[in-house]
Coordinates of C-alpha atoms and ligand atoms in Angstrom, one line a residue:
M1 CA -8.4 5.2 55.5
N2 CA -11.4 7.0 54.3
Y3 CA -12.7 3.8 52.6
P4 CA -16.1 4.0 50.9
L5 CA -18.7 1.6 52.1
T6 CA -20.2 -0.1 49.1
L7 CA -22.0 -3.2 48.0
A8 CA -19.0 -4.2 45.9
Q9 CA -17.3 -5.1 49.2
I10 CA -20.2 -7.3 50.2
I11 CA -20.1 -9.3 46.9
E12 CA -16.3 -9.5 46.9
H13 CA -16.2 -10.7 50.5
A14 CA -19.0 -13.3 49.8
H15 CA -17.1 -14.7 46.8
R16 CA -13.6 -14.7 48.3
I17 CA -14.4 -15.8 51.8
H18 CA -17.6 -17.9 51.3
G19 CA -17.4 -18.8 47.7
D20 CA -18.8 -22.3 48.2
K21 CA -21.9 -21.2 50.0
Q22 CA -25.2 -22.0 48.4
V23 CA -28.0 -20.0 46.8
T24 CA -31.0 -22.3 46.3
T25 CA -34.1 -21.1 44.4
L26 CA -37.4 -22.9 44.5
L27 CA -38.6 -22.4 40.9
P28 CA -42.3 -22.0 40.1
D29 CA -42.3 -25.6 38.7
G30 CA -41.3 -26.9 42.1
T31 CA -37.7 -27.8 41.2
L32 CA -34.7 -26.4 43.1
H33 CA -32.0 -24.5 41.3
R34 CA -28.7 -24.5 43.2
Y35 CA -25.4 -22.8 42.7
N36 CA -22.7 -21.2 44.9
Y37 CA -21.7 -17.7 45.7
T38 CA -18.7 -17.9 43.3
A39 CA -21.0 -18.9 40.4
L40 CA -23.3 -16.0 41.3
Y41 CA -20.4 -13.6 41.5
K42 CA -19.1 -14.6 38.1
R43 CA -22.6 -14.1 36.6
V44 CA -23.0 -10.7 38.4
K45 CA -19.8 -9.5 36.7
R46 CA -21.0 -10.5 33.3
L47 CA -24.4 -9.0 34.0
A48 CA -22.7 -5.7 35.0
N49 CA -21.0 -5.7 31.6
A50 CA -24.3 -6.6 29.8
V51 CA -26.3 -3.9 31.5
T52 CA -23.6 -1.3 30.8
K53 CA -23.6 -2.4 27.1
L54 CA -27.4 -1.8 27.1
G55 CA -26.6 1.9 27.8
I56 CA -27.2 2.0 31.5
Q57 CA -25.1 4.7 33.2
C58 CA -24.3 5.7 36.7
G59 CA -27.4 7.0 38.4
D60 CA -29.9 5.5 36.0
R61 CA -32.8 3.6 37.5
V62 CA -33.2 0.0 36.5
A63 CA -36.4 -1.8 37.6
T64 CA -37.2 -5.4 38.4
Y65 CA -40.6 -6.9 38.1
A66 CA -39.7 -10.3 39.6
A67 CA -40.2 -12.9 42.2
N68 CA -37.5 -14.1 44.7
T69 CA -35.0 -15.8 42.4
Y70 CA -31.3 -16.2 41.9
Q71 CA -31.5 -13.9 38.9
H72 CA -33.2 -11.2 41.0
L73 CA -30.3 -11.7 43.5
E74 CA -27.8 -11.2 40.7
L75 CA -29.6 -7.9 39.7
Y76 CA -29.5 -6.9 43.4
Y77 CA -25.7 -6.7 43.0
A78 CA -25.0 -6.0 39.3
I79 CA -27.2 -2.9 39.1
P80 CA -25.9 -1.0 42.2
C81 CA -22.3 -2.2 41.6
I82 CA -22.2 -0.4 38.2
G83 CA -23.4 2.8 39.9
A84 CA -27.0 2.5 38.7
V85 CA -30.1 2.3 41.0
L86 CA -32.0 -0.9 41.5
H87 CA -35.7 -0.3 41.7
P88 CA -37.7 -3.5 42.6
L89 CA -41.3 -3.0 41.6
N90 CA -44.1 -4.2 43.8
V91 CA -45.8 -6.8 41.5
R92 CA -49.0 -6.6 43.7
L93 CA -49.7 -2.9 43.0
S94 CA -52.2 -2.0 40.4
P95 CA -51.0 -1.2 36.8
V96 CA -52.2 2.4 37.3
Q97 CA -50.1 2.8 40.5
L98 CA -47.1 1.1 38.9
A99 CA -47.3 3.2 35.8
Q100 CA -47.2 6.3 38.0
I101 CA -44.2 4.9 40.0
I102 CA -42.3 3.9 36.8
H103 CA -43.0 7.3 35.4
E104 CA -41.7 9.1 38.5
A105 CA -38.7 6.9 38.9
E106 CA -37.9 7.3 35.2
D107 CA -36.8 3.7 35.0
K108 CA -34.6 3.1 31.9
L109 CA -34.9 -0.7 31.8
I110 CA -37.1 -3.2 33.4
F111 CA -36.2 -6.8 34.0
V112 CA -39.4 -8.9 33.9
D113 CA -39.6 -12.4 35.4
S114 CA -41.5 -14.9 33.2
T115 CA -43.8 -15.7 36.1
F116 CA -45.2 -12.2 35.7
A117 CA -44.8 -11.7 31.9
A118 CA -48.6 -11.9 31.3
Q119 CA -49.4 -9.6 34.2
F120 CA -46.7 -7.2 33.0
K121 CA -48.5 -6.9 29.6
A122 CA -51.4 -5.0 31.3
L123 CA -48.9 -2.5 32.6
Q124 CA -46.7 -2.2 29.5
S125 CA -49.2 -0.2 27.5
K126 CA -49.4 2.3 30.3
V127 CA -45.6 2.8 30.6
E128 CA -44.5 5.5 28.2
C129 CA -41.2 6.7 29.6
N130 CA -38.8 3.8 29.2
E131 CA -36.0 3.9 26.7
V132 CA -35.8 0.1 26.8
I133 CA -38.2 -2.4 28.1
N134 CA -36.5 -5.8 28.3
F135 CA -38.6 -8.9 28.7
E136 CA -36.4 -11.2 30.7
P137 CA -38.0 -14.6 31.3
M138 CA -36.3 -15.6 34.5
S139 CA -36.3 -19.4 34.0
A140 CA -33.4 -21.7 34.2
D141 CA -33.8 -22.1 30.4
A142 CA -30.4 -21.3 28.9
N143 CA -32.0 -19.9 25.7
T144 CA -33.7 -16.9 27.3
L145 CA -32.6 -13.4 26.5
Y146 CA -31.3 -13.0 30.1
E147 CA -29.0 -16.0 29.7
Q148 CA -27.9 -14.8 26.3
L149 CA -27.0 -11.4 27.8
I150 CA -24.9 -13.1 30.4
S151 CA -23.2 -15.6 28.2
E152 CA -22.3 -13.0 25.6
A153 CA -20.9 -10.5 28.1
A154 CA -17.3 -10.1 29.0
P155 CA -16.3 -11.9 32.3
A156 CA -14.2 -9.2 33.8
Y157 CA -15.5 -6.0 35.4
T158 CA -13.8 -3.6 37.8
W159 CA -16.2 -2.1 40.4
D160 CA -15.8 1.6 40.5
I161 CA -18.2 3.1 43.1
R162 CA -16.4 6.3 43.9
D163 CA -18.7 7.7 46.5
E164 CA -20.5 5.7 49.2
N165 CA -23.3 8.2 49.0
W166 CA -24.3 7.2 45.5
A167 CA -27.8 5.9 45.4
M168 CA -28.0 2.1 45.1
G169 CA -31.7 1.3 45.4
L170 CA -35.2 2.8 45.2
C171 CA -38.1 1.2 47.0
Y172 CA -41.7 2.5 47.1
T173 CA -43.7 2.2 50.3
S174 CA -46.6 -0.2 50.0
G175 CA -49.2 2.5 50.0
T176 CA -51.1 1.4 53.1
Q177 CA -51.3 5.0 54.2
G178 CA -52.0 6.9 51.0
E179 CA -50.1 6.7 47.7
P180 CA -46.8 4.9 47.5
R181 CA -43.8 7.1 48.1
G182 CA -40.2 6.5 46.9
V183 CA -37.3 5.9 49.3
L184 CA -33.8 6.1 48.0
Y185 CA -31.0 4.1 49.7
T186 CA -27.3 4.7 49.3
H187 CA -24.4 2.3 49.3
R188 CA -23.4 3.7 52.7
S189 CA -26.8 3.3 54.2
V190 CA -27.3 -0.3 53.1
F191 CA -23.8 -1.2 54.1
L192 CA -24.3 0.2 57.6
H193 CA -27.8 -1.4 57.9
T194 CA -26.1 -4.7 56.9
L195 CA -23.5 -4.4 59.7
A196 CA -26.2 -3.4 62.2
V197 CA -28.6 -6.3 61.5
N198 CA -25.8 -8.8 61.5
Q199 CA -25.0 -8.1 65.1
T200 CA -25.4 -11.1 67.4
D201 CA -28.3 -9.5 69.3
V202 CA -30.1 -8.5 66.1
F203 CA -30.7 -11.0 63.2
G204 CA -27.5 -12.7 64.4
L205 CA -26.8 -14.5 61.1
T206 CA -23.7 -16.7 60.9
E207 CA -21.9 -18.7 58.4
A208 CA -23.7 -21.7 59.7
D209 CA -27.1 -20.3 58.8
V210 CA -29.5 -21.1 55.9
V211 CA -31.7 -18.1 55.5
L212 CA -35.1 -18.1 53.9
P213 CA -36.5 -14.6 53.2
L214 CA -40.2 -15.2 52.6
V215 CA -40.6 -11.5 52.3
P216 CA -40.8 -10.4 48.7
M217 CA -37.6 -8.8 47.2
F218 CA -39.7 -5.7 46.4
H219 CA -40.6 -5.1 50.1
A220 CA -38.0 -2.8 51.5
M221 CA -35.1 -4.7 49.8
A222 CA -36.3 -8.0 51.3
W223 CA -35.6 -6.4 54.7
G224 CA -31.9 -6.3 53.8
L225 CA -31.6 -10.1 54.1
P226 CA -29.9 -10.7 50.7
Y227 CA -27.0 -8.4 51.7
A228 CA -26.9 -9.5 55.4
S229 CA -26.9 -13.2 54.5
M230 CA -24.1 -13.0 52.0
F231 CA -21.9 -10.8 54.1
A232 CA -22.3 -13.3 56.9
G233 CA -21.6 -16.2 54.5
A234 CA -25.0 -17.9 55.2
D235 CA -26.7 -20.0 52.6
I236 CA -29.7 -18.4 51.0
V237 CA -33.0 -20.0 50.0
L238 CA -35.2 -18.0 47.7
S239 CA -38.8 -19.1 46.9
A240 CA -40.0 -17.8 43.6
A241 CA -43.6 -18.8 44.4
K242 CA -45.5 -19.7 47.5
P243 CA -44.0 -23.1 48.4
A244 CA -46.5 -25.9 47.9
C245 CA -45.2 -27.3 51.1
I246 CA -43.0 -25.1 53.4
A247 CA -42.1 -28.0 55.6
T248 CA -40.6 -29.8 52.6
L249 CA -38.6 -26.7 51.5
I250 CA -37.2 -26.3 55.1
A251 CA -36.4 -30.0 55.3
E252 CA -34.7 -30.2 51.9
T253 CA -32.6 -27.1 52.3
G254 CA -32.0 -27.1 56.1
V255 CA -33.4 -23.6 56.7
T256 CA -32.3 -22.2 60.1
V257 CA -33.7 -18.7 59.9
A258 CA -36.8 -17.6 58.0
A259 CA -38.4 -14.1 57.7
G260 CA -41.8 -12.9 56.7
V261 CA -44.9 -11.0 57.8
P262 CA -47.2 -12.5 60.4
T263 CA -49.8 -13.7 57.8
V264 CA -47.2 -15.9 56.2
W265 CA -46.5 -17.6 59.6
A266 CA -50.2 -17.8 60.5
D267 CA -50.8 -19.6 57.1
A268 CA -47.8 -21.9 57.5
Y269 CA -48.5 -22.9 61.1
P270 CA -51.0 -25.7 60.6
E271 CA -48.7 -27.2 57.9
L272 CA -45.6 -27.0 60.1
R273 CA -47.4 -28.4 63.1
D274 CA -48.8 -31.4 61.3
R275 CA -45.7 -32.0 59.2
K276 CA -44.2 -35.4 58.5
Q277 CA -40.8 -33.8 57.5
D278 CA -37.9 -33.1 59.9
I279 CA -37.8 -29.3 60.3
S280 CA -35.5 -29.4 63.4
T281 CA -33.0 -27.1 61.7
L282 CA -35.3 -24.1 61.9
R283 CA -34.2 -22.1 64.9
R284 CA -35.6 -18.6 64.4
L285 CA -38.4 -16.7 62.7
I286 CA -37.8 -13.0 62.0
V287 CA -41.3 -11.4 61.9
G288 CA -42.2 -7.9 61.0
G289 CA -44.4 -5.6 58.9
E290 CA -47.3 -6.0 61.3
A291 CA -47.7 -7.0 64.9
M292 CA -47.3 -10.8 65.5
P293 CA -50.2 -11.9 67.7
L294 CA -49.0 -13.2 71.0
S295 CA -51.0 -16.4 70.5
L296 CA -48.9 -17.2 67.3
I297 CA -45.6 -16.4 69.0
E298 CA -46.6 -18.8 71.8
A299 CA -47.6 -21.5 69.3
Y300 CA -44.3 -21.4 67.4
E301 CA -42.2 -21.3 70.5
K302 CA -44.1 -23.8 72.6
E303 CA -45.4 -26.3 70.0
L304 CA -42.6 -26.1 67.4
G305 CA -39.6 -25.0 69.5
V306 CA -38.8 -22.1 67.1
E307 CA -37.7 -18.8 68.5
V308 CA -39.8 -15.9 67.3
C309 CA -38.1 -12.5 67.0
H310 CA -40.3 -9.6 66.4
A311 CA -38.8 -6.7 64.3
W312 CA -40.3 -3.4 63.6
G313 CA -39.3 -1.1 60.8
M314 CA -40.3 0.8 57.7
T315 CA -39.4 1.0 54.1
E316 CA -38.1 4.5 55.1
M317 CA -35.6 2.8 57.5
S318 CA -34.0 0.2 55.1
P319 CA -36.1 -1.2 57.0
T320 CA -34.9 -2.3 60.5
G321 CA -35.5 -0.1 63.5
T322 CA -36.1 -2.4 66.5
F323 CA -35.7 -6.1 67.3
S324 CA -37.3 -8.0 70.1
K325 CA -35.1 -10.4 72.1
L326 CA -35.2 -11.2 75.7
R327 CA -32.5 -9.8 78.0
T328 CA -30.5 -11.9 80.6
A329 CA -32.7 -10.2 83.3
H330 CA -35.8 -11.9 81.7
Q331 CA -34.5 -15.4 82.0
S332 CA -36.2 -16.0 85.4
L333 CA -39.6 -15.0 84.1
S334 CA -42.4 -17.5 83.3
D335 CA -43.0 -18.4 79.7
A336 CA -46.2 -16.3 79.6
E337 CA -44.3 -13.3 80.9
K338 CA -41.5 -13.8 78.3
W339 CA -44.1 -14.0 75.4
Q340 CA -45.6 -10.7 76.6
I341 CA -42.2 -9.1 76.2
K342 CA -41.6 -10.8 72.8
A343 CA -44.9 -9.5 71.5
K344 CA -43.6 -6.0 71.9
Q345 CA -41.8 -4.6 68.9
G346 CA -38.4 -4.6 70.7
R347 CA -35.5 -2.4 71.4
P348 CA -33.7 0.0 68.9
I349 CA -30.9 -1.8 67.1
P350 CA -27.5 -0.2 67.5
G351 CA -27.4 2.9 65.3
V352 CA -31.1 3.7 65.6
E353 CA -32.4 6.4 67.9
L354 CA -36.1 6.5 68.9
R355 CA -38.0 9.2 70.6
L356 CA -41.6 9.5 71.8
A357 CA -43.1 12.9 71.1
A358 CA -46.2 14.9 71.7
E359 CA -47.0 17.8 69.4
T360 CA -47.4 21.2 71.1
S361 CA -48.0 24.7 69.7
N362 CA -44.2 25.2 69.6
G363 CA -43.2 21.9 68.0
F364 CA -42.6 18.6 69.8
T365 CA -41.9 17.7 73.5
E366 CA -40.3 14.4 74.4
L367 CA -42.3 12.0 76.5
P368 CA -41.0 9.6 79.2
W369 CA -40.0 6.0 78.6
D370 CA -42.2 4.5 81.3
G371 CA -44.0 1.8 79.2
K372 CA -47.3 3.7 79.8
T373 CA -47.1 7.1 78.2
I374 CA -48.3 7.0 74.6
G375 CA -46.8 9.2 72.0
E376 CA -45.8 9.6 68.4
L377 CA -42.8 7.5 67.5
Q378 CA -40.0 9.4 65.8
V379 CA -36.6 7.9 64.6
R380 CA -33.3 8.8 63.1
S381 CA -30.4 6.6 62.0
P382 CA -27.7 6.4 59.3
W383 CA -30.1 4.2 57.2
T384 CA -33.3 6.3 57.6
A385 CA -34.4 8.5 54.7
N386 CA -34.4 12.3 55.1
S387 CA -37.0 12.8 52.4
Y388 CA -39.1 11.0 49.9
Y389 CA -37.8 10.6 46.4
K390 CA -38.2 13.8 44.3
V391 CA -40.2 15.4 47.2
E392 CA -39.0 18.2 49.5
P393 CA -39.3 17.1 53.1
T394 CA -42.6 18.2 54.6
P395 CA -43.5 18.8 58.3
E396 CA -46.0 16.0 57.9
H397 CA -43.2 13.5 57.6
F398 CA -40.0 15.1 59.0
T399 CA -39.5 17.3 62.0
T400 CA -37.5 20.6 61.8
D401 CA -34.7 18.9 63.8
K402 CA -34.6 16.2 61.2
W403 CA -36.3 13.2 62.8
L404 CA -38.6 10.9 60.7
R405 CA -42.2 11.0 61.9
T406 CA -43.1 7.3 61.6
G407 CA -46.9 7.6 61.8
D408 CA -46.8 5.0 64.5
I409 CA -48.2 5.6 68.0
A410 CA -46.2 3.7 70.7
T411 CA -45.0 3.3 74.2
I412 CA -41.4 2.7 75.2
D413 CA -40.4 1.2 78.6
A414 CA -37.4 1.9 80.8
N415 CA -35.4 -0.9 79.2
G416 CA -36.1 0.6 75.7
Y417 CA -38.7 -2.0 74.6
M418 CA -41.0 -0.2 72.2
Q419 CA -44.6 -1.3 71.7
I420 CA -46.8 -0.1 68.8
V421 CA -50.2 1.0 70.1
D422 CA -51.5 1.8 66.6
R423 CA -50.9 3.6 63.3
A424 CA -51.7 7.3 64.1
K425 CA -54.4 7.1 61.4
A426 CA -55.8 3.8 62.8
I427 CA -56.4 5.1 66.3
I428 CA -60.1 5.1 67.0
R429 CA -61.3 8.4 68.5
S430 CA -64.6 7.8 70.4
G431 CA -66.2 10.6 72.5
G432 CA -62.8 12.4 72.5
E433 CA -61.0 9.3 73.9
S434 CA -58.5 7.1 72.1
I435 CA -59.1 3.4 71.5
S436 CA -56.2 1.2 70.3
S437 CA -57.3 -1.1 67.5
V438 CA -54.2 -3.2 68.0
A439 CA -54.9 -3.8 71.7
L440 CA -58.4 -5.0 70.8
E441 CA -57.1 -7.2 67.9
T442 CA -54.5 -8.8 70.2
A443 CA -57.2 -9.5 72.8
L444 CA -59.6 -11.0 70.3
L445 CA -56.9 -13.3 68.9
K446 CA -56.5 -14.9 72.4
H447 CA -59.8 -16.7 71.8
P448 CA -59.2 -20.1 70.2
D449 CA -62.2 -19.6 67.8
V450 CA -60.7 -16.4 66.3
C451 CA -58.3 -17.0 63.4
E452 CA -58.0 -13.4 62.3
A453 CA -59.3 -10.1 63.7
V454 CA -59.2 -6.5 62.6
V455 CA -60.8 -3.6 64.4
V456 CA -61.7 -0.5 62.5
G457 CA -63.3 2.8 63.5
I458 CA -66.5 3.7 61.7
P459 CA -68.0 7.1 61.7
D460 CA -70.6 7.6 64.4
E461 CA -72.9 10.7 64.7
K462 CA -72.8 10.8 68.5
W463 CA -69.3 9.6 69.3
G464 CA -67.3 10.6 66.3
E465 CA -66.1 7.0 65.7
R466 CA -67.0 3.6 67.1
P467 CA -65.0 0.4 67.0
V468 CA -66.2 -2.6 64.9
A469 CA -64.5 -5.9 64.9
V470 CA -64.1 -7.9 61.7
V471 CA -63.3 -11.5 62.5
V472 CA -62.5 -14.7 60.6
L473 CA -63.7 -17.6 62.8
A474 CA -62.3 -21.1 63.1
E475 CA -64.6 -23.9 61.7
Q476 CA -67.3 -24.9 64.2
A477 CA -67.0 -21.8 66.3
D478 CA -69.4 -21.4 69.2
E479 CA -72.8 -20.0 68.0
N480 CA -72.8 -17.3 70.7
I481 CA -69.3 -16.2 69.8
S482 CA -70.2 -12.5 69.6
D483 CA -71.4 -12.5 73.2
I484 CA -68.4 -14.6 74.3
L485 CA -66.0 -12.2 72.6
K486 CA -67.7 -9.2 74.1
Q487 CA -67.5 -10.7 77.5
Q488 CA -63.9 -11.5 77.1
L489 CA -63.0 -7.9 76.0
T490 CA -65.1 -6.5 78.9
S491 CA -62.8 -8.2 81.4
E492 CA -59.8 -6.4 79.9
F493 CA -61.1 -3.0 78.6
S494 CA -63.3 -0.1 79.6
K495 CA -66.9 -0.3 78.4
F496 CA -66.5 2.3 75.7
W497 CA -63.7 0.3 74.1
I498 CA -65.9 -2.7 73.4
P499 CA -66.8 -3.0 69.7
D500 CA -70.4 -2.1 68.8
K501 CA -70.5 -4.9 66.2
F502 CA -68.8 -8.1 65.3
V503 CA -68.8 -8.8 61.6
F504 CA -67.8 -12.4 60.6
V505 CA -66.1 -12.8 57.2
D506 CA -64.4 -15.6 55.4
E507 CA -61.2 -13.6 54.6
I508 CA -59.5 -10.4 55.7
P509 CA -58.3 -8.4 52.6
K510 CA -54.6 -8.0 52.5
T511 CA -52.3 -5.2 51.2
S512 CA -49.7 -5.7 48.5
V513 CA -47.2 -6.8 51.1
G514 CA -49.6 -9.1 53.0
K515 CA -50.7 -6.9 55.9
S516 CA -54.4 -6.5 56.9
D517 CA -55.8 -3.8 54.7
K518 CA -57.8 -1.5 56.9
R519 CA -58.6 0.9 54.2
A520 CA -60.1 -1.9 52.0
I521 CA -62.0 -3.3 55.0
L522 CA -63.6 0.1 55.7
Q523 CA -64.5 0.4 52.0
M524 CA -65.7 -3.1 51.6
F525 CA -67.7 -3.3 54.7
A526 CA -69.0 0.3 54.9
P527 CA -72.6 -0.6 53.9
T528 CA -72.7 -3.7 56.3
L529 CA -71.1 -1.9 59.1
N530 CA -73.4 1.1 59.0
G531 CA -76.5 -1.0 58.5
Ligands
AMP1 P1 -43.7 -0.8 55.4 O1 -42.9 0.4 55.0 O2 -44.7 -1.3 54.4 O3 -42.9 -1.9 55.9 O4 -44.6 -0.4 56.7 C1 -44.1 0.2 57.8 C2 -45.2 0.2 58.9 O5 -45.5 -1.2 59.2 C3 -44.7 0.7 60.2 O6 -44.7 2.1 60.3 C4 -45.7 0.0 61.2 O7 -46.9 0.7 61.2 C5 -45.9 -1.3 60.6 N1 -45.0 -2.3 61.2 C6 -43.8 -2.8 60.8 N2 -43.3 -3.7 61.6 C7 -44.2 -3.9 62.6 C8 -44.3 -4.7 63.7 N3 -43.4 -5.6 64.0 N4 -45.4 -4.6 64.5 C9 -46.3 -3.7 64.2 N5 -46.3 -2.9 63.2 C10 -45.3 -3.0 62.3

């Protein structure tokens, strides 16, 4: 059968086969809202009718400006399953950026969560292209407009996605490397991504899992976890705000798998280590978006007994590209050797092809997978975008033979383990040689007095660029810490790699998705660094 692959199948399967599974939301007031998949399914059908009645048609873009809540999850299904395109807005972008994005996306309707209603007001005056702007306070209060829409809508709706290649979602990149760019996903691409990440050697979610995506639902569709969890029949825990106590949330809901960027796990670590609650259900962290420092992987695995799985991907890839798990052949290695492997970004998941490339005058040549040769990382897969939204593919982002140029610089070893060396734009070029900021950051984080470290290249008349380390120190760090760190790096790297300066700060600025913001660091510290 030529059977279209659509999200309607995911929600139907979740309801029929796993209808009693739970969706729990930690609301901003600290209370838990709970219902099961069947309750969600029934509301999704009513919501589909309500949104259709508001005039939304096939192909229209419908935005959300919302936290991780059950209502957001309902919209994750209702909008695509009527043939419209779900566009989760990054609430951490500036009103000016968001206004441009909404204008480009031509969003017809925006669902706004009450948590962000005040913040949305600053944006609303800048948004001129919407036919309808709908304030939807996403509280559990039955009197809200959202609840009225659902209760007044008809309960029956027949899904009618005729083509699996219909667009279902639109996410913008976080804008770390220039202005945010739109990426359109189709029913087919998300369905296949869901199947791929649900393989045992990838996220490996099962019906017995309780999944906590601490990644915002606007960041690359929450890494596909809302769809993957429900297809697997796992319980889902959504946190509408930063939990006051993550250990309590895990203990109360029995979370088994949690996902987020490394900063989330660095922040949560002291709390989880010193906890009074029982968090023994937690078996795995899925970490991506940025390199997870080896020291943090070790802390979680050794001190908390939680397996850390590093994933690499991009908004352009739905987002999963690689996943880092040990192979049987690694079982005899020492713990330290195992952590070295886990700190790599991992092997391509089934369906994703990677290649390492070097640019020549006639295009690209492929480089060997020897774990040493450094090259530009290029990818292709059924869930990788072939262009940005409303933009013709350019050679800057796509090769003529249709691979995505990731902008990452990496090595790949003979077993297919990929390791990010740097973002192409973050590589420091000093005296014609390359210095990897990531390698220096990883080395700095090995020192117990270093909590966070970012290395940036600042312009230098003689060398072109020189590395400078910006570091957050632990309380009561050694007074001679600069010298100690320099010495430590000298034992690992050539002399010209050693940062010229160490700048100590209270906090590293973060991007809208919680990664270290190197552009902001360069801007903020430019006068200090050059002084
Ligand atoms: P985004 O589209 O915002 O998720 O950003 C994608 C970029 O984040 C990638 O091209 C990488 O530079 C970076 N990234 C994602 N995952 C990882 C990871 N596990 N380790 C290092 N960098 C990562």
